[in-house]
Amino acid sequence: AQKITQTQPGMFVQEKEAVTLDCTYDTSDQSYGLFWYKQPSSGEMIFLIYQGSYDEQNATEGRYSLNFQKARKSANLVISASQLGDSAMYFCAMRVDTGNQFYFGTGTSLTVIP
Amino acid sequence: EPEVTQTPSHQVTQMGQEVILRCVPISNHLYFYWYRQILGQKVEFLVSFYNNEISEKSEIFDDQFSVERPDGSNFTLKIRSTKLEDSAMYFCASSRGMGNEKLFFGSGTQLSVL
């Protein structure tokens, strides 16, 4: 069975500081992808970043980077230089290549403090 | 950027009534999904649809639920006899393919069952 765990229900960060949102996953599949989505208070789900299980380098997209540690089965999201607009729920998700379902974690609520 | 369109944005219904939630996925996408989220909590998988049939479904997706792609563009979720606990935000999503293809979400339908 596949599982995504996000252990931080809420996080606070000072504006312009970096923050790491934790995500661990469990799967017996060798080929899978890890995704992060942002959900602002308006409710839409916005794709942020993707990491494939065979990617040797950590993914980066602008201020977002993914700290992928395969042996530890973790895929933490790092947001650098936080902005007030980063305040939102953040969901980690996984998709295994033998299926098409996306498995989501319970989310982390990030609040950026001015 | 192309987007997934959902209608209506809000739906209020009486317990026991049937509701149909409508979605227009992105036109060249092949995989379609329904997820739901109760009060900003966990994003729960309901069903995935590929090649005109259900490919995976969760325990939530019981006989009260059905999906249809009637005309090659619309993708609908029907709840036959709504219960109070069906109140949630329902997200339609689509994906171009498997593997690293990300999930594109619609803006959701907030269903309230009274």
PDB file of C-alpha atoms in Angstrom:
ATOM      1  CA  ALA A   1       0.000   0.000   0.000  1.00  0.00           C
ATOM      2  CA  GLN A   2       1.095   3.542  -0.655  1.00  0.00           C
ATOM      3  CA  LYS A   3       1.161   6.189   2.048  1.00  0.00           C
ATOM      4  CA  ILE A   4       2.183   9.821   2.382  1.00  0.00           C
ATOM      5  CA  THR A   5       2.870  11.325   5.816  1.00  0.00           C
ATOM      6  CA  GLN A   6       3.091  15.008   6.622  1.00  0.00           C
ATOM      7  CA  THR A   7       3.774  15.399  10.334  1.00  0.00           C
ATOM      8  CA  GLN A   8       3.596  19.192  10.577  1.00  0.00           C
ATOM      9  CA  PRO A   9      -0.028  20.337  10.735  1.00  0.00           C
ATOM     10  CA  GLY A  10       1.054  23.984  10.997  1.00  0.00           C
ATOM     11  CA  MET A  11       4.236  25.957  10.423  1.00  0.00           C
ATOM     12  CA  PHE A  12       5.211  29.592  10.831  1.00  0.00           C
ATOM     13  CA  VAL A  13       8.036  31.359   9.048  1.00  0.00           C
ATOM     14  CA  GLN A  14       9.297  34.924   8.997  1.00  0.00           C
ATOM     15  CA  GLU A  15       9.043  36.722   5.707  1.00  0.00           C
ATOM     16  CA  LYS A  16      12.229  36.350   3.611  1.00  0.00           C
ATOM     17  CA  GLU A  17      13.356  33.307   5.591  1.00  0.00           C
ATOM     18  CA  ALA A  18      13.530  29.765   4.222  1.00  0.00           C
ATOM     19  CA  VAL A  19      11.225  27.012   5.443  1.00  0.00           C
ATOM     20  CA  THR A  20      11.180  23.230   5.048  1.00  0.00           C
ATOM     21  CA  LEU A  21       7.944  21.276   4.915  1.00  0.00           C
ATOM     22  CA  ASP A  22       8.364  17.602   5.672  1.00  0.00           C
ATOM     23  CA  CYS A  23       7.017  14.688   3.688  1.00  0.00           C
ATOM     24  CA  THR A  24       7.757  11.005   4.037  1.00  0.00           C
ATOM     25  CA  TYR A  25       6.316   8.289   1.875  1.00  0.00           C
ATOM     26  CA  ASP A  26       5.943   4.560   1.845  1.00  0.00           C
ATOM     27  CA  THR A  27       5.755   2.356  -1.197  1.00  0.00           C
ATOM     28  CA  SER A  28       7.159  -0.935  -2.363  1.00  0.00           C
ATOM     29  CA  ASP A  29       7.140   0.260  -5.979  1.00  0.00           C
ATOM     30  CA  GLN A  30      10.517   1.126  -7.452  1.00  0.00           C
ATOM     31  CA  SER A  31       9.199   3.675  -9.913  1.00  0.00           C
ATOM     32  CA  TYR A  32       7.136   6.574  -8.604  1.00  0.00           C
ATOM     33  CA  GLY A  33       6.785  10.325  -8.660  1.00  0.00           C
ATOM     34  CA  LEU A  34       6.475  12.824  -5.839  1.00  0.00           C
ATOM     35  CA  PHE A  35       4.544  16.057  -6.201  1.00  0.00           C
ATOM     36  CA  TRP A  36       3.884  19.120  -4.087  1.00  0.00           C
ATOM     37  CA  TYR A  37       0.732  21.191  -4.381  1.00  0.00           C
ATOM     38  CA  LYS A  38      -0.198  24.517  -2.817  1.00  0.00           C
ATOM     39  CA  GLN A  39      -3.759  25.301  -1.762  1.00  0.00           C
ATOM     40  CA  PRO A  40      -4.341  28.973  -0.886  1.00  0.00           C
ATOM     41  CA  SER A  41      -7.420  30.071   1.020  1.00  0.00           C
ATOM     42  CA  SER A  42      -9.262  30.460  -2.274  1.00  0.00           C
ATOM     43  CA  GLY A  43      -9.247  26.654  -2.516  1.00  0.00           C
ATOM     44  CA  GLU A  44      -7.616  25.855  -5.833  1.00  0.00           C
ATOM     45  CA  MET A  45      -4.821  23.284  -6.012  1.00  0.00           C
ATOM     46  CA  ILE A  46      -1.659  24.612  -7.624  1.00  0.00           C
ATOM     47  CA  PHE A  47       1.143  22.341  -8.769  1.00  0.00           C
ATOM     48  CA  LEU A  48       4.559  23.387  -7.453  1.00  0.00           C
ATOM     49  CA  ILE A  49       7.221  20.781  -8.123  1.00  0.00           C
ATOM     50  CA  TYR A  50       7.849  17.185  -9.182  1.00  0.00           C
ATOM     51  CA  GLN A  51      10.569  14.627  -8.354  1.00  0.00           C
ATOM     52  CA  GLY A  52      10.876  11.252 -10.042  1.00  0.00           C
ATOM     53  CA  SER A  53      12.182   8.281  -8.115  1.00  0.00           C
ATOM     54  CA  TYR A  54      15.031   7.814 -10.593  1.00  0.00           C
ATOM     55  CA  ASP A  55      15.989  11.479 -10.757  1.00  0.00           C
ATOM     56  CA  GLU A  56      19.483  11.837  -9.378  1.00  0.00           C
ATOM     57  CA  GLN A  57      19.302  15.564  -8.819  1.00  0.00           C
ATOM     58  CA  ASN A  58      16.905  17.350  -6.523  1.00  0.00           C
ATOM     59  CA  ALA A  59      14.155  19.176  -8.381  1.00  0.00           C
ATOM     60  CA  THR A  60      14.054  22.968  -8.313  1.00  0.00           C
ATOM     61  CA  GLU A  61      11.420  25.415  -9.561  1.00  0.00           C
ATOM     62  CA  GLY A  62      12.216  29.018  -8.774  1.00  0.00           C
ATOM     63  CA  ARG A  63      12.038  29.473  -4.995  1.00  0.00           C
ATOM     64  CA  TYR A  64      10.881  25.882  -4.510  1.00  0.00           C
ATOM     65  CA  SER A  65      13.242  22.957  -4.196  1.00  0.00           C
ATOM     66  CA  LEU A  66      12.675  19.385  -3.224  1.00  0.00           C
ATOM     67  CA  ASN A  67      15.099  17.725  -0.820  1.00  0.00           C
ATOM     68  CA  PHE A  68      14.794  14.119  -2.006  1.00  0.00           C
ATOM     69  CA  GLN A  69      16.366  11.466   0.197  1.00  0.00           C
ATOM     70  CA  LYS A  70      15.417   8.164  -1.346  1.00  0.00           C
ATOM     71  CA  ALA A  71      16.935   5.905   1.300  1.00  0.00           C
ATOM     72  CA  ARG A  72      14.991   7.732   3.986  1.00  0.00           C
ATOM     73  CA  LYS A  73      11.884   7.917   1.779  1.00  0.00           C
ATOM     74  CA  SER A  74      11.555  11.620   2.317  1.00  0.00           C
ATOM     75  CA  ALA A  75      10.696  14.405  -0.114  1.00  0.00           C
ATOM     76  CA  ASN A  76      10.778  17.655   1.802  1.00  0.00           C
ATOM     77  CA  LEU A  77       9.762  20.912   0.169  1.00  0.00           C
ATOM     78  CA  VAL A  78      12.056  23.876   0.748  1.00  0.00           C
ATOM     79  CA  ILE A  79      10.710  27.354   0.107  1.00  0.00           C
ATOM     80  CA  SER A  80      13.414  29.997   0.034  1.00  0.00           C
ATOM     81  CA  ALA A  81      12.871  33.702   0.713  1.00  0.00           C
ATOM     82  CA  SER A  82       9.295  33.256   1.954  1.00  0.00           C
ATOM     83  CA  GLN A  83       6.709  35.768   0.838  1.00  0.00           C
ATOM     84  CA  LEU A  84       3.358  36.661   2.390  1.00  0.00           C
ATOM     85  CA  GLY A  85       1.654  35.040  -0.594  1.00  0.00           C
ATOM     86  CA  ASP A  86       3.196  31.709   0.361  1.00  0.00           C
ATOM     87  CA  SER A  87       0.732  31.416   3.243  1.00  0.00           C
ATOM     88  CA  ALA A  88      -1.360  28.381   2.270  1.00  0.00           C
ATOM     89  CA  MET A  89      -1.875  24.659   2.776  1.00  0.00           C
ATOM     90  CA  TYR A  90       0.800  22.501   1.178  1.00  0.00           C
ATOM     91  CA  PHE A  91       0.140  18.925   0.141  1.00  0.00           C
ATOM     92  CA  CYS A  92       2.678  16.265  -0.704  1.00  0.00           C
ATOM     93  CA  ALA A  93       1.471  13.594  -3.130  1.00  0.00           C
ATOM     94  CA  MET A  94       2.782  10.435  -4.717  1.00  0.00           C
ATOM     95  CA  ARG A  95       1.912   8.476  -7.818  1.00  0.00           C
ATOM     96  CA  VAL A  96       3.352   5.038  -8.531  1.00  0.00           C
ATOM     97  CA  ASP A  97       3.943   3.983 -12.101  1.00  0.00           C
ATOM     98  CA  THR A  98       1.928   0.769 -11.676  1.00  0.00           C
ATOM     99  CA  GLY A  99      -1.236   2.767 -10.973  1.00  0.00           C
ATOM    100  CA  ASN A 100      -2.680   6.142 -11.806  1.00  0.00           C
ATOM    101  CA  GLN A 101      -4.008   7.248  -8.448  1.00  0.00           C
ATOM    102  CA  PHE A 102      -2.346  10.161  -6.645  1.00  0.00           C
ATOM    103  CA  TYR A 103      -1.980   9.646  -2.886  1.00  0.00           C
ATOM    104  CA  PHE A 104      -2.055  12.796  -0.788  1.00  0.00           C
ATOM    105  CA  GLY A 105      -0.770  13.615   2.664  1.00  0.00           C
ATOM    106  CA  THR A 106      -2.815  15.456   5.263  1.00  0.00           C
ATOM    107  CA  GLY A 107      -1.190  18.767   4.443  1.00  0.00           C
ATOM    108  CA  THR A 108       0.803  21.442   6.267  1.00  0.00           C
ATOM    109  CA  SER A 109      -0.619  24.888   6.870  1.00  0.00           C
ATOM    110  CA  LEU A 110       2.117  27.488   6.355  1.00  0.00           C
ATOM    111  CA  THR A 111       1.783  31.011   7.712  1.00  0.00           C
ATOM    112  CA  VAL A 112       4.301  33.650   6.674  1.00  0.00           C
ATOM    113  CA  ILE A 113       4.707  36.378   9.282  1.00  0.00           C
ATOM    114  CA  PRO A 114       5.606  39.901   8.151  1.00  0.00           C
TER     115      PRO A 114
ATOM    116  CA  GLU B   1      -2.541  27.674 -19.792  1.00  0.00           C
ATOM    117  CA  PRO B   2      -5.399  25.190 -20.380  1.00  0.00           C
ATOM    118  CA  GLU B   3      -7.516  24.472 -17.355  1.00  0.00           C
ATOM    119  CA  VAL B   4     -10.006  22.028 -15.902  1.00  0.00           C
ATOM    120  CA  THR B   5     -13.445  23.582 -15.584  1.00  0.00           C
ATOM    121  CA  GLN B   6     -15.977  22.600 -12.946  1.00  0.00           C
ATOM    122  CA  THR B   7     -19.611  23.589 -12.574  1.00  0.00           C
ATOM    123  CA  PRO B   8     -21.332  24.596 -10.437  1.00  0.00           C
ATOM    124  CA  SER B   9     -18.947  26.243  -7.987  1.00  0.00           C
ATOM    125  CA  HIS B  10     -21.479  25.751  -5.186  1.00  0.00           C
ATOM    126  CA  GLN B  11     -24.321  23.253  -4.886  1.00  0.00           C
ATOM    127  CA  VAL B  12     -26.813  23.037  -2.049  1.00  0.00           C
ATOM    128  CA  THR B  13     -29.090  20.029  -1.884  1.00  0.00           C
ATOM    129  CA  GLN B  14     -31.417  18.236   0.479  1.00  0.00           C
ATOM    130  CA  MET B  15     -30.419  14.903   1.985  1.00  0.00           C
ATOM    131  CA  GLY B  16     -31.600  12.044  -0.224  1.00  0.00           C
ATOM    132  CA  GLN B  17     -31.531  14.085  -3.423  1.00  0.00           C
ATOM    133  CA  GLU B  18     -29.418  13.267  -6.449  1.00  0.00           C
ATOM    134  CA  VAL B  19     -26.672  15.635  -7.537  1.00  0.00           C
ATOM    135  CA  ILE B  20     -24.525  15.741 -10.635  1.00  0.00           C
ATOM    136  CA  LEU B  21     -21.212  17.536 -10.544  1.00  0.00           C
ATOM    137  CA  ARG B  22     -19.806  18.486 -13.914  1.00  0.00           C
ATOM    138  CA  CYS B  23     -16.284  18.811 -15.175  1.00  0.00           C
ATOM    139  CA  VAL B  24     -14.596  19.554 -18.468  1.00  0.00           C
ATOM    140  CA  PRO B  25     -11.054  18.155 -18.319  1.00  0.00           C
ATOM    141  CA  ILE B  26      -8.228  19.481 -20.445  1.00  0.00           C
ATOM    142  CA  SER B  27      -8.839  18.338 -23.991  1.00  0.00           C
ATOM    143  CA  ASN B  28      -5.756  16.220 -24.677  1.00  0.00           C
ATOM    144  CA  HIS B  29      -5.727  14.568 -21.270  1.00  0.00           C
ATOM    145  CA  LEU B  30      -6.413  10.867 -20.921  1.00  0.00           C
ATOM    146  CA  TYR B  31      -6.797  10.278 -17.183  1.00  0.00           C
ATOM    147  CA  PHE B  32      -9.609  11.771 -15.154  1.00  0.00           C
ATOM    148  CA  TYR B  33     -10.178  11.852 -11.433  1.00  0.00           C
ATOM    149  CA  TRP B  34     -12.550  12.911  -8.714  1.00  0.00           C
ATOM    150  CA  TYR B  35     -11.211  13.841  -5.300  1.00  0.00           C
ATOM    151  CA  ARG B  36     -12.974  15.353  -2.340  1.00  0.00           C
ATOM    152  CA  GLN B  37     -11.854  17.448   0.585  1.00  0.00           C
ATOM    153  CA  ILE B  38     -13.848  17.973   3.752  1.00  0.00           C
ATOM    154  CA  LEU B  39     -13.407  21.373   5.442  1.00  0.00           C
ATOM    155  CA  GLY B  40      -9.856  21.992   4.165  1.00  0.00           C
ATOM    156  CA  GLN B  41      -8.642  18.665   5.442  1.00  0.00           C
ATOM    157  CA  LYS B  42      -7.137  15.719   3.633  1.00  0.00           C
ATOM    158  CA  VAL B  43      -7.629  15.349  -0.097  1.00  0.00           C
ATOM    159  CA  GLU B  44      -9.411  12.006  -0.533  1.00  0.00           C
ATOM    160  CA  PHE B  45      -9.329   9.964  -3.708  1.00  0.00           C
ATOM    161  CA  LEU B  46     -12.688   8.855  -5.042  1.00  0.00           C
ATOM    162  CA  VAL B  47     -12.183   7.438  -8.524  1.00  0.00           C
ATOM    163  CA  SER B  48      -9.985   7.449 -11.585  1.00  0.00           C
ATOM    164  CA  PHE B  49     -11.193   6.986 -15.144  1.00  0.00           C
ATOM    165  CA  TYR B  50      -9.273   5.976 -18.236  1.00  0.00           C
ATOM    166  CA  ASN B  51     -10.248   4.695 -21.650  1.00  0.00           C
ATOM    167  CA  ASN B  52     -13.932   5.134 -20.869  1.00  0.00           C
ATOM    168  CA  GLU B  53     -13.950   3.041 -17.766  1.00  0.00           C
ATOM    169  CA  ILE B  54     -13.160   3.230 -14.069  1.00  0.00           C
ATOM    170  CA  SER B  55      -9.539   2.227 -13.460  1.00  0.00           C
ATOM    171  CA  GLU B  56      -9.409   2.628  -9.686  1.00  0.00           C
ATOM    172  CA  LYS B  57     -11.862   3.552  -6.969  1.00  0.00           C
ATOM    173  CA  SER B  58     -11.708   4.023  -3.227  1.00  0.00           C
ATOM    174  CA  GLU B  59     -13.891   2.646  -0.453  1.00  0.00           C
ATOM    175  CA  ILE B  60     -15.704   5.977  -0.409  1.00  0.00           C
ATOM    176  CA  PHE B  61     -16.881   5.407  -3.978  1.00  0.00           C
ATOM    177  CA  ASP B  62     -19.750   3.055  -3.167  1.00  0.00           C
ATOM    178  CA  ASP B  63     -22.911   2.251  -5.107  1.00  0.00           C
ATOM    179  CA  GLN B  64     -24.249   5.758  -4.474  1.00  0.00           C
ATOM    180  CA  PHE B  65     -21.552   7.207  -6.707  1.00  0.00           C
ATOM    181  CA  SER B  66     -21.119   6.914 -10.440  1.00  0.00           C
ATOM    182  CA  VAL B  67     -19.048   8.624 -13.114  1.00  0.00           C
ATOM    183  CA  GLU B  68     -19.658   9.153 -16.771  1.00  0.00           C
ATOM    184  CA  ARG B  69     -17.982  10.691 -19.766  1.00  0.00           C
ATOM    185  CA  PRO B  70     -21.043  11.034 -21.956  1.00  0.00           C
ATOM    186  CA  ASP B  71     -19.754  13.015 -24.902  1.00  0.00           C
ATOM    187  CA  GLY B  72     -15.971  12.945 -25.009  1.00  0.00           C
ATOM    188  CA  SER B  73     -15.547  16.276 -23.252  1.00  0.00           C
ATOM    189  CA  ASN B  74     -17.637  16.303 -20.069  1.00  0.00           C
ATOM    190  CA  PHE B  75     -16.812  14.136 -17.062  1.00  0.00           C
ATOM    191  CA  THR B  76     -19.536  13.898 -14.438  1.00  0.00           C
ATOM    192  CA  LEU B  77     -19.830  12.615 -10.894  1.00  0.00           C
ATOM    193  CA  LYS B  78     -23.307  11.578  -9.770  1.00  0.00           C
ATOM    194  CA  ILE B  79     -24.315  11.004  -6.181  1.00  0.00           C
ATOM    195  CA  ARG B  80     -27.635   9.176  -6.231  1.00  0.00           C
ATOM    196  CA  SER B  81     -28.934   9.807  -2.729  1.00  0.00           C
ATOM    197  CA  THR B  82     -26.883  12.381  -0.868  1.00  0.00           C
ATOM    198  CA  LYS B  83     -26.056  12.069   2.811  1.00  0.00           C
ATOM    199  CA  LEU B  84     -25.003  14.784   5.243  1.00  0.00           C
ATOM    200  CA  GLU B  85     -21.469  13.382   5.261  1.00  0.00           C
ATOM    201  CA  ASP B  86     -21.183  13.926   1.495  1.00  0.00           C
ATOM    202  CA  SER B  87     -20.810  17.645   2.202  1.00  0.00           C
ATOM    203  CA  ALA B  88     -17.344  18.509   0.923  1.00  0.00           C
ATOM    204  CA  MET B  89     -15.398  20.263  -1.805  1.00  0.00           C
ATOM    205  CA  TYR B  90     -15.287  17.997  -4.839  1.00  0.00           C
ATOM    206  CA  PHE B  91     -12.329  18.400  -7.163  1.00  0.00           C
ATOM    207  CA  CYS B  92     -12.146  17.124 -10.687  1.00  0.00           C
ATOM    208  CA  ALA B  93      -8.638  16.587 -12.043  1.00  0.00           C
ATOM    209  CA  SER B  94      -7.018  15.355 -15.201  1.00  0.00           C
ATOM    210  CA  SER B  95      -3.621  14.201 -16.311  1.00  0.00           C
ATOM    211  CA  ARG B  96      -2.083  13.822 -19.744  1.00  0.00           C
ATOM    212  CA  GLY B  97      -0.509  10.480 -18.948  1.00  0.00           C
ATOM    213  CA  MET B  98       1.201   8.363 -16.344  1.00  0.00           C
ATOM    214  CA  GLY B  99       4.558   8.712 -14.606  1.00  0.00           C
ATOM    215  CA  ASN B 100       5.709  12.281 -14.214  1.00  0.00           C
ATOM    216  CA  GLU B 101       2.603  13.856 -15.661  1.00  0.00           C
ATOM    217  CA  LYS B 102       1.166  16.196 -13.080  1.00  0.00           C
ATOM    218  CA  LEU B 103      -2.432  16.412 -12.011  1.00  0.00           C
ATOM    219  CA  PHE B 104      -4.328  19.513 -13.099  1.00  0.00           C
ATOM    220  CA  PHE B 105      -7.164  20.380 -10.745  1.00  0.00           C
ATOM    221  CA  GLY B 106     -10.381  22.252 -11.343  1.00  0.00           C
ATOM    222  CA  SER B 107     -11.427  24.958  -8.907  1.00  0.00           C
ATOM    223  CA  GLY B 108     -13.853  22.603  -7.172  1.00  0.00           C
ATOM    224  CA  THR B 109     -17.553  22.321  -6.409  1.00  0.00           C
ATOM    225  CA  GLN B 110     -18.538  22.994  -2.821  1.00  0.00           C
ATOM    226  CA  LEU B 111     -21.392  20.580  -2.073  1.00  0.00           C
ATOM    227  CA  SER B 112     -23.556  21.256   0.958  1.00  0.00           C
ATOM    228  CA  VAL B 113     -26.096  18.609   1.948  1.00  0.00           C
ATOM    229  CA  LEU B 114     -28.794  19.874   4.317  1.00  0.00           C
TER     230      LEU B 114
END
